[in-house]
Amino acid sequence: MQPILEIRHLSVSVENKLLLKDISLSIPEGQTHVLFGPNGSGKSSLMLTLMGFPQYRIEEGQILFKGKDITHSSPSERSALGMGIAFQSPPAIKGLKLENLVSEIASRFYPEFVLEDASRELSMESYLHRDVNHGFSGGERKRSEILQLSAQNPDLILLDEPESGVDIENMKTIGEAIRNILHRGAREKRTKSAFIITHTGYILDYLAADWGYVLVDGQIQCENNPYELLRLIEINGFQFCETCELSKNKE
């Protein structure tokens, strides 16, 4: 099976500081992979690099999406190919109504999108006529982001700490909405994929994950069953990766 996303020996810098070192991973079509790591380990930098943000300079390596080399493609080109991202801290956009933004996204990417249904699923009906994320709480901003992702209908969803700043009720709503996007259009087999940064693992209560990685100091130190990784992190913290045997026995 061809991977939907393949990263080959990727090293990335910002302002001449090396943030990511020799990252390699592969996400098959229809799978959800999870990235764990302490604060400052480079998790968000990896996500923003994958989405093509220009301040992240690729020093070495390749990024392939659906078999196409997108290493030097722009964010808009990656979106057009079917990549979508939900940020850890979504920005507010004054003067742009959420309804107008979501409708514009849907017209470009997913004309079948029904705003009324999607906004009801995310309890966002009363926010549609407000400026995007302006005055929104943390949970409201995250629901706004997922509404926008739903309108884009990407084949690969990148999620940067979807549980950050979100209470349990919002987490359930967000998790179920993401799951519905991933299973959209699936008959026998899911084809949409996700790559999720999580610090707490709460999102795994709502999404079934297939594989996990631990990023420490800009390098992948460990990879294996995500639930086993999370269990060990909860018991021992991230320092277990230095002597972890899981990656050696991942087969």
PDB file of C-alpha atoms in Angstrom, residues 13-204:
ATOM      1  CA  SER A  13      16.054  24.847  10.709  1.00  0.00           C
ATOM      2  CA  VAL A  14      14.636  28.243  11.650  1.00  0.00           C
ATOM      3  CA  GLU A  15      16.953  31.269  11.685  1.00  0.00           C
ATOM      4  CA  ASN A  16      19.978  28.968  11.378  1.00  0.00           C
ATOM      5  CA  LYS A  17      18.940  26.894  14.393  1.00  0.00           C
ATOM      6  CA  LEU A  18      18.446  23.192  13.656  1.00  0.00           C
ATOM      7  CA  LEU A  19      15.072  22.118  15.089  1.00  0.00           C
ATOM      8  CA  LEU A  20      14.427  18.746  13.447  1.00  0.00           C
ATOM      9  CA  LYS A  21      17.085  16.129  12.740  1.00  0.00           C
ATOM     10  CA  ASP A  22      16.825  13.192  10.339  1.00  0.00           C
ATOM     11  CA  ILE A  23      13.075  12.600  10.709  1.00  0.00           C
ATOM     12  CA  SER A  24      11.732   9.605   8.790  1.00  0.00           C
ATOM     13  CA  LEU A  25       8.207   8.204   8.997  1.00  0.00           C
ATOM     14  CA  SER A  26       5.453   6.867   6.772  1.00  0.00           C
ATOM     15  CA  ILE A  27       1.665   7.056   7.171  1.00  0.00           C
ATOM     16  CA  PRO A  28      -0.358   4.566   5.085  1.00  0.00           C
ATOM     17  CA  GLU A  29      -3.642   5.614   3.535  1.00  0.00           C
ATOM     18  CA  GLY A  30      -6.513   5.319   6.000  1.00  0.00           C
ATOM     19  CA  GLN A  31      -4.387   5.290   9.145  1.00  0.00           C
ATOM     20  CA  THR A  32      -4.089   7.659  12.100  1.00  0.00           C
ATOM     21  CA  HIS A  33      -0.611   8.228  13.535  1.00  0.00           C
ATOM     22  CA  VAL A  34       0.173  10.095  16.741  1.00  0.00           C
ATOM     23  CA  LEU A  35       3.187  12.195  17.733  1.00  0.00           C
ATOM     24  CA  PHE A  36       4.069  12.539  21.418  1.00  0.00           C
ATOM     25  CA  GLY A  37       6.807  14.686  22.895  1.00  0.00           C
ATOM     26  CA  PRO A  38       7.650  17.197  25.625  1.00  0.00           C
ATOM     27  CA  ASN A  39       7.191  20.931  25.133  1.00  0.00           C
ATOM     28  CA  GLY A  40       9.866  22.399  22.877  1.00  0.00           C
ATOM     29  CA  SER A  41      10.741  19.081  21.253  1.00  0.00           C
ATOM     30  CA  GLY A  42       9.849  20.259  17.735  1.00  0.00           C
ATOM     31  CA  LYS A  43       6.378  18.766  17.313  1.00  0.00           C
ATOM     32  CA  SER A  44       4.663  21.936  16.069  1.00  0.00           C
ATOM     33  CA  SER A  45       7.692  22.748  13.911  1.00  0.00           C
ATOM     34  CA  LEU A  46       7.263  19.399  12.166  1.00  0.00           C
ATOM     35  CA  MET A  47       3.559  20.032  11.529  1.00  0.00           C
ATOM     36  CA  LEU A  48       4.188  23.510  10.117  1.00  0.00           C
ATOM     37  CA  THR A  49       7.021  22.166   7.959  1.00  0.00           C
ATOM     38  CA  LEU A  50       4.688  19.508   6.569  1.00  0.00           C
ATOM     39  CA  MET A  51       2.200  22.238   5.683  1.00  0.00           C
ATOM     40  CA  GLY A  52       4.895  24.265   3.886  1.00  0.00           C
ATOM     41  CA  PHE A  53       5.293  27.356   6.058  1.00  0.00           C
ATOM     42  CA  PRO A  54       8.300  29.174   4.549  1.00  0.00           C
ATOM     43  CA  GLN A  55      10.090  30.134   7.783  1.00  0.00           C
ATOM     44  CA  TYR A  56      10.896  26.439   8.263  1.00  0.00           C
ATOM     45  CA  ARG A  57      13.925  25.813   6.078  1.00  0.00           C
ATOM     46  CA  ILE A  58      14.444  22.246   4.890  1.00  0.00           C
ATOM     47  CA  GLU A  59      18.165  21.520   5.114  1.00  0.00           C
ATOM     48  CA  GLU A  60      17.969  17.892   4.038  1.00  0.00           C
ATOM     49  CA  GLY A  61      15.389  15.280   3.149  1.00  0.00           C
ATOM     50  CA  GLN A  62      12.102  14.924   1.305  1.00  0.00           C
ATOM     51  CA  ILE A  63       8.375  15.102   1.962  1.00  0.00           C
ATOM     52  CA  LEU A  64       6.151  12.992  -0.292  1.00  0.00           C
ATOM     53  CA  PHE A  65       2.352  13.275  -0.350  1.00  0.00           C
ATOM     54  CA  LYS A  66       0.381  10.740  -2.400  1.00  0.00           C
ATOM     55  CA  GLY A  67       3.692   9.826  -4.027  1.00  0.00           C
ATOM     56  CA  LYS A  68       4.372  13.405  -5.143  1.00  0.00           C
ATOM     57  CA  ASP A  69       7.431  15.311  -3.929  1.00  0.00           C
ATOM     58  CA  ILE A  70       6.053  18.361  -2.098  1.00  0.00           C
ATOM     59  CA  THR A  71       9.273  19.302  -0.292  1.00  0.00           C
ATOM     60  CA  HIS A  72       9.260  22.789  -1.771  1.00  0.00           C
ATOM     61  CA  SER A  73       5.531  23.204  -2.469  1.00  0.00           C
ATOM     62  CA  SER A  74       3.623  26.163  -0.993  1.00  0.00           C
ATOM     63  CA  PRO A  75       0.896  25.784   1.662  1.00  0.00           C
ATOM     64  CA  SER A  76      -1.794  26.520  -0.936  1.00  0.00           C
ATOM     65  CA  GLU A  77      -0.409  23.832  -3.253  1.00  0.00           C
ATOM     66  CA  ARG A  78      -0.439  21.320  -0.418  1.00  0.00           C
ATOM     67  CA  SER A  79      -4.015  22.259   0.478  1.00  0.00           C
ATOM     68  CA  ALA A  80      -5.062  21.764  -3.133  1.00  0.00           C
ATOM     69  CA  LEU A  81      -3.538  18.276  -3.071  1.00  0.00           C
ATOM     70  CA  GLY A  82      -5.582  17.354   0.005  1.00  0.00           C
ATOM     71  CA  MET A  83      -3.663  18.359   3.142  1.00  0.00           C
ATOM     72  CA  GLY A  84      -5.385  20.264   5.942  1.00  0.00           C
ATOM     73  CA  ILE A  85      -4.246  21.521   9.335  1.00  0.00           C
ATOM     74  CA  ALA A  86      -5.847  22.569  12.620  1.00  0.00           C
ATOM     75  CA  PHE A  87      -3.507  24.784  14.627  1.00  0.00           C
ATOM     76  CA  GLN A  88      -2.769  24.565  18.338  1.00  0.00           C
ATOM     77  CA  SER A  89      -3.678  28.258  18.756  1.00  0.00           C
ATOM     78  CA  PRO A  90      -5.984  29.288  15.884  1.00  0.00           C
ATOM     79  CA  PRO A  91      -5.736  33.008  15.046  1.00  0.00           C
ATOM     80  CA  ALA A  92      -8.621  35.469  15.230  1.00  0.00           C
ATOM     81  CA  ILE A  93      -9.516  37.292  11.998  1.00  0.00           C
ATOM     82  CA  LYS A  94     -11.382  40.539  12.568  1.00  0.00           C
ATOM     83  CA  GLY A  95     -13.722  41.638   9.787  1.00  0.00           C
ATOM     84  CA  LEU A  96     -14.229  38.157   8.304  1.00  0.00           C
ATOM     85  CA  LYS A  97     -17.371  36.266   9.300  1.00  0.00           C
ATOM     86  CA  LEU A  98     -16.970  32.582  10.077  1.00  0.00           C
ATOM     87  CA  GLU A  99     -19.884  31.715   7.806  1.00  0.00           C
ATOM     88  CA  ASN A 100     -18.251  33.477   4.854  1.00  0.00           C
ATOM     89  CA  LEU A 101     -14.881  31.827   5.447  1.00  0.00           C
ATOM     90  CA  VAL A 102     -16.326  28.335   5.749  1.00  0.00           C
ATOM     91  CA  SER A 103     -18.534  28.832   2.676  1.00  0.00           C
ATOM     92  CA  GLU A 104     -15.526  29.989   0.648  1.00  0.00           C
ATOM     93  CA  ILE A 105     -13.484  26.969   1.749  1.00  0.00           C
ATOM     94  CA  ALA A 106     -16.330  24.610   0.841  1.00  0.00           C
ATOM     95  CA  SER A 107     -16.815  26.196  -2.592  1.00  0.00           C
ATOM     96  CA  ARG A 108     -13.146  25.548  -3.391  1.00  0.00           C
ATOM     97  CA  PHE A 109     -12.713  22.099  -1.901  1.00  0.00           C
ATOM     98  CA  TYR A 110     -16.015  20.385  -1.067  1.00  0.00           C
ATOM     99  CA  PRO A 111     -19.147  21.727  -2.811  1.00  0.00           C
ATOM    100  CA  GLU A 112     -21.300  18.991  -1.224  1.00  0.00           C
ATOM    101  CA  PHE A 113     -20.635  20.454   2.221  1.00  0.00           C
ATOM    102  CA  VAL A 114     -23.790  21.372   4.167  1.00  0.00           C
ATOM    103  CA  LEU A 115     -22.971  24.221   6.543  1.00  0.00           C
ATOM    104  CA  GLU A 116     -26.151  23.854   8.576  1.00  0.00           C
ATOM    105  CA  ASP A 117     -25.457  20.195   9.392  1.00  0.00           C
ATOM    106  CA  ALA A 118     -21.760  20.661  10.146  1.00  0.00           C
ATOM    107  CA  SER A 119     -22.284  23.710  12.348  1.00  0.00           C
ATOM    108  CA  ARG A 120     -24.990  21.877  14.292  1.00  0.00           C
ATOM    109  CA  GLU A 121     -22.680  18.883  14.841  1.00  0.00           C
ATOM    110  CA  LEU A 122     -20.065  21.225  16.333  1.00  0.00           C
ATOM    111  CA  SER A 123     -22.575  23.476  18.164  1.00  0.00           C
ATOM    112  CA  MET A 124     -21.358  26.444  16.105  1.00  0.00           C
ATOM    113  CA  GLU A 125     -24.670  27.754  14.718  1.00  0.00           C
ATOM    114  CA  SER A 126     -24.639  30.887  16.879  1.00  0.00           C
ATOM    115  CA  TYR A 127     -21.027  31.696  15.941  1.00  0.00           C
ATOM    116  CA  LEU A 128     -21.416  31.767  12.163  1.00  0.00           C
ATOM    117  CA  HIS A 129     -22.188  35.500  12.006  1.00  0.00           C
ATOM    118  CA  ARG A 130     -19.281  36.449  14.254  1.00  0.00           C
ATOM    119  CA  ASP A 131     -15.755  37.373  13.170  1.00  0.00           C
ATOM    120  CA  VAL A 132     -13.553  34.283  12.870  1.00  0.00           C
ATOM    121  CA  ASN A 133     -12.391  33.244  16.357  1.00  0.00           C
ATOM    122  CA  HIS A 134     -12.757  36.821  17.645  1.00  0.00           C
ATOM    123  CA  GLY A 135     -13.619  36.637  21.357  1.00  0.00           C
ATOM    124  CA  PHE A 136     -13.920  32.849  21.171  1.00  0.00           C
ATOM    125  CA  SER A 137     -12.873  30.647  24.085  1.00  0.00           C
ATOM    126  CA  GLY A 138     -10.249  27.936  23.579  1.00  0.00           C
ATOM    127  CA  GLY A 139     -12.868  25.282  22.926  1.00  0.00           C
ATOM    128  CA  GLU A 140     -14.831  27.542  20.574  1.00  0.00           C
ATOM    129  CA  ARG A 141     -11.701  28.278  18.540  1.00  0.00           C
ATOM    130  CA  LYS A 142     -10.981  24.569  18.223  1.00  0.00           C
ATOM    131  CA  ARG A 143     -14.548  23.848  17.102  1.00  0.00           C
ATOM    132  CA  SER A 144     -14.230  26.677  14.579  1.00  0.00           C
ATOM    133  CA  GLU A 145     -11.034  25.095  13.217  1.00  0.00           C
ATOM    134  CA  ILE A 146     -12.680  21.686  12.871  1.00  0.00           C
ATOM    135  CA  LEU A 147     -15.647  23.280  11.089  1.00  0.00           C
ATOM    136  CA  GLN A 148     -13.206  24.778   8.587  1.00  0.00           C
ATOM    137  CA  LEU A 149     -11.465  21.403   8.175  1.00  0.00           C
ATOM    138  CA  SER A 150     -14.822  19.757   7.590  1.00  0.00           C
ATOM    139  CA  ALA A 151     -15.506  22.225   4.768  1.00  0.00           C
ATOM    140  CA  GLN A 152     -12.111  21.488   3.232  1.00  0.00           C
ATOM    141  CA  ASN A 153     -12.574  17.703   3.486  1.00  0.00           C
ATOM    142  CA  PRO A 154      -8.825  16.927   3.288  1.00  0.00           C
ATOM    143  CA  ASP A 155      -7.374  13.480   2.663  1.00  0.00           C
ATOM    144  CA  LEU A 156      -4.735  14.039   5.362  1.00  0.00           C
ATOM    145  CA  ILE A 157      -5.603  15.948   8.533  1.00  0.00           C
ATOM    146  CA  LEU A 158      -2.780  17.454  10.598  1.00  0.00           C
ATOM    147  CA  LEU A 159      -3.877  18.217  14.169  1.00  0.00           C
ATOM    148  CA  ASP A 160      -1.659  20.165  16.547  1.00  0.00           C
ATOM    149  CA  GLU A 161      -2.741  19.357  20.129  1.00  0.00           C
ATOM    150  CA  PRO A 162      -6.525  19.346  19.540  1.00  0.00           C
ATOM    151  CA  GLU A 163      -7.114  18.958  23.305  1.00  0.00           C
ATOM    152  CA  SER A 164      -5.107  22.070  24.250  1.00  0.00           C
ATOM    153  CA  GLY A 165      -7.297  24.565  26.131  1.00  0.00           C
ATOM    154  CA  VAL A 166     -10.378  22.370  25.695  1.00  0.00           C
ATOM    155  CA  ASP A 167     -12.684  21.005  28.401  1.00  0.00           C
ATOM    156  CA  ILE A 168     -14.069  17.461  28.434  1.00  0.00           C
ATOM    157  CA  GLU A 169     -17.388  18.387  26.787  1.00  0.00           C
ATOM    158  CA  ASN A 170     -15.661  20.221  23.930  1.00  0.00           C
ATOM    159  CA  MET A 171     -13.134  17.396  23.571  1.00  0.00           C
ATOM    160  CA  LYS A 172     -15.940  14.902  22.995  1.00  0.00           C
ATOM    161  CA  THR A 173     -17.573  17.149  20.373  1.00  0.00           C
ATOM    162  CA  ILE A 174     -14.267  17.794  18.597  1.00  0.00           C
ATOM    163  CA  GLY A 175     -13.142  14.161  18.721  1.00  0.00           C
ATOM    164  CA  GLU A 176     -16.407  12.874  17.284  1.00  0.00           C
ATOM    165  CA  ALA A 177     -16.396  15.501  14.522  1.00  0.00           C
ATOM    166  CA  ILE A 178     -12.826  14.603  13.512  1.00  0.00           C
ATOM    167  CA  ARG A 179     -13.757  10.931  13.472  1.00  0.00           C
ATOM    168  CA  ASN A 180     -16.716  11.686  11.202  1.00  0.00           C
ATOM    169  CA  ILE A 181     -14.480  13.592   8.767  1.00  0.00           C
ATOM    170  CA  LEU A 182     -12.006  10.703   8.657  1.00  0.00           C
ATOM    171  CA  HIS A 183     -14.760   8.203   7.892  1.00  0.00           C
ATOM    172  CA  ARG A 184     -16.544  10.437   5.391  1.00  0.00           C
ATOM    173  CA  GLY A 185     -17.199   8.624   2.116  1.00  0.00           C
ATOM    174  CA  ALA A 186     -15.831   5.311   3.416  1.00  0.00           C
ATOM    175  CA  ARG A 187     -17.752   2.238   2.361  1.00  0.00           C
ATOM    176  CA  GLU A 188     -15.636  -0.792   3.161  1.00  0.00           C
ATOM    177  CA  LYS A 189     -12.356   0.868   4.060  1.00  0.00           C
ATOM    178  CA  ARG A 190     -11.358   4.288   5.352  1.00  0.00           C
ATOM    179  CA  THR A 191      -9.105   6.239   2.992  1.00  0.00           C
ATOM    180  CA  LYS A 192      -8.609   9.491   4.917  1.00  0.00           C
ATOM    181  CA  SER A 193      -5.614   9.740   7.243  1.00  0.00           C
ATOM    182  CA  ALA A 194      -4.555  11.808  10.242  1.00  0.00           C
ATOM    183  CA  PHE A 195      -1.298  12.844  11.919  1.00  0.00           C
ATOM    184  CA  ILE A 196      -1.956  14.123  15.427  1.00  0.00           C
ATOM    185  CA  ILE A 197       0.219  15.856  17.993  1.00  0.00           C
ATOM    186  CA  THR A 198      -1.001  15.112  21.496  1.00  0.00           C
ATOM    187  CA  HIS A 199       0.487  16.013  24.850  1.00  0.00           C
ATOM    188  CA  THR A 200      -2.162  14.412  27.050  1.00  0.00           C
ATOM    189  CA  GLY A 201      -3.502  11.598  24.855  1.00  0.00           C
ATOM    190  CA  TYR A 202      -7.129  12.614  25.548  1.00  0.00           C
ATOM    191  CA  ILE A 203      -7.918  12.671  21.823  1.00  0.00           C
ATOM    192  CA  LEU A 204      -7.248   8.912  21.735  1.00  0.00           C
TER     193      LEU A 204
END
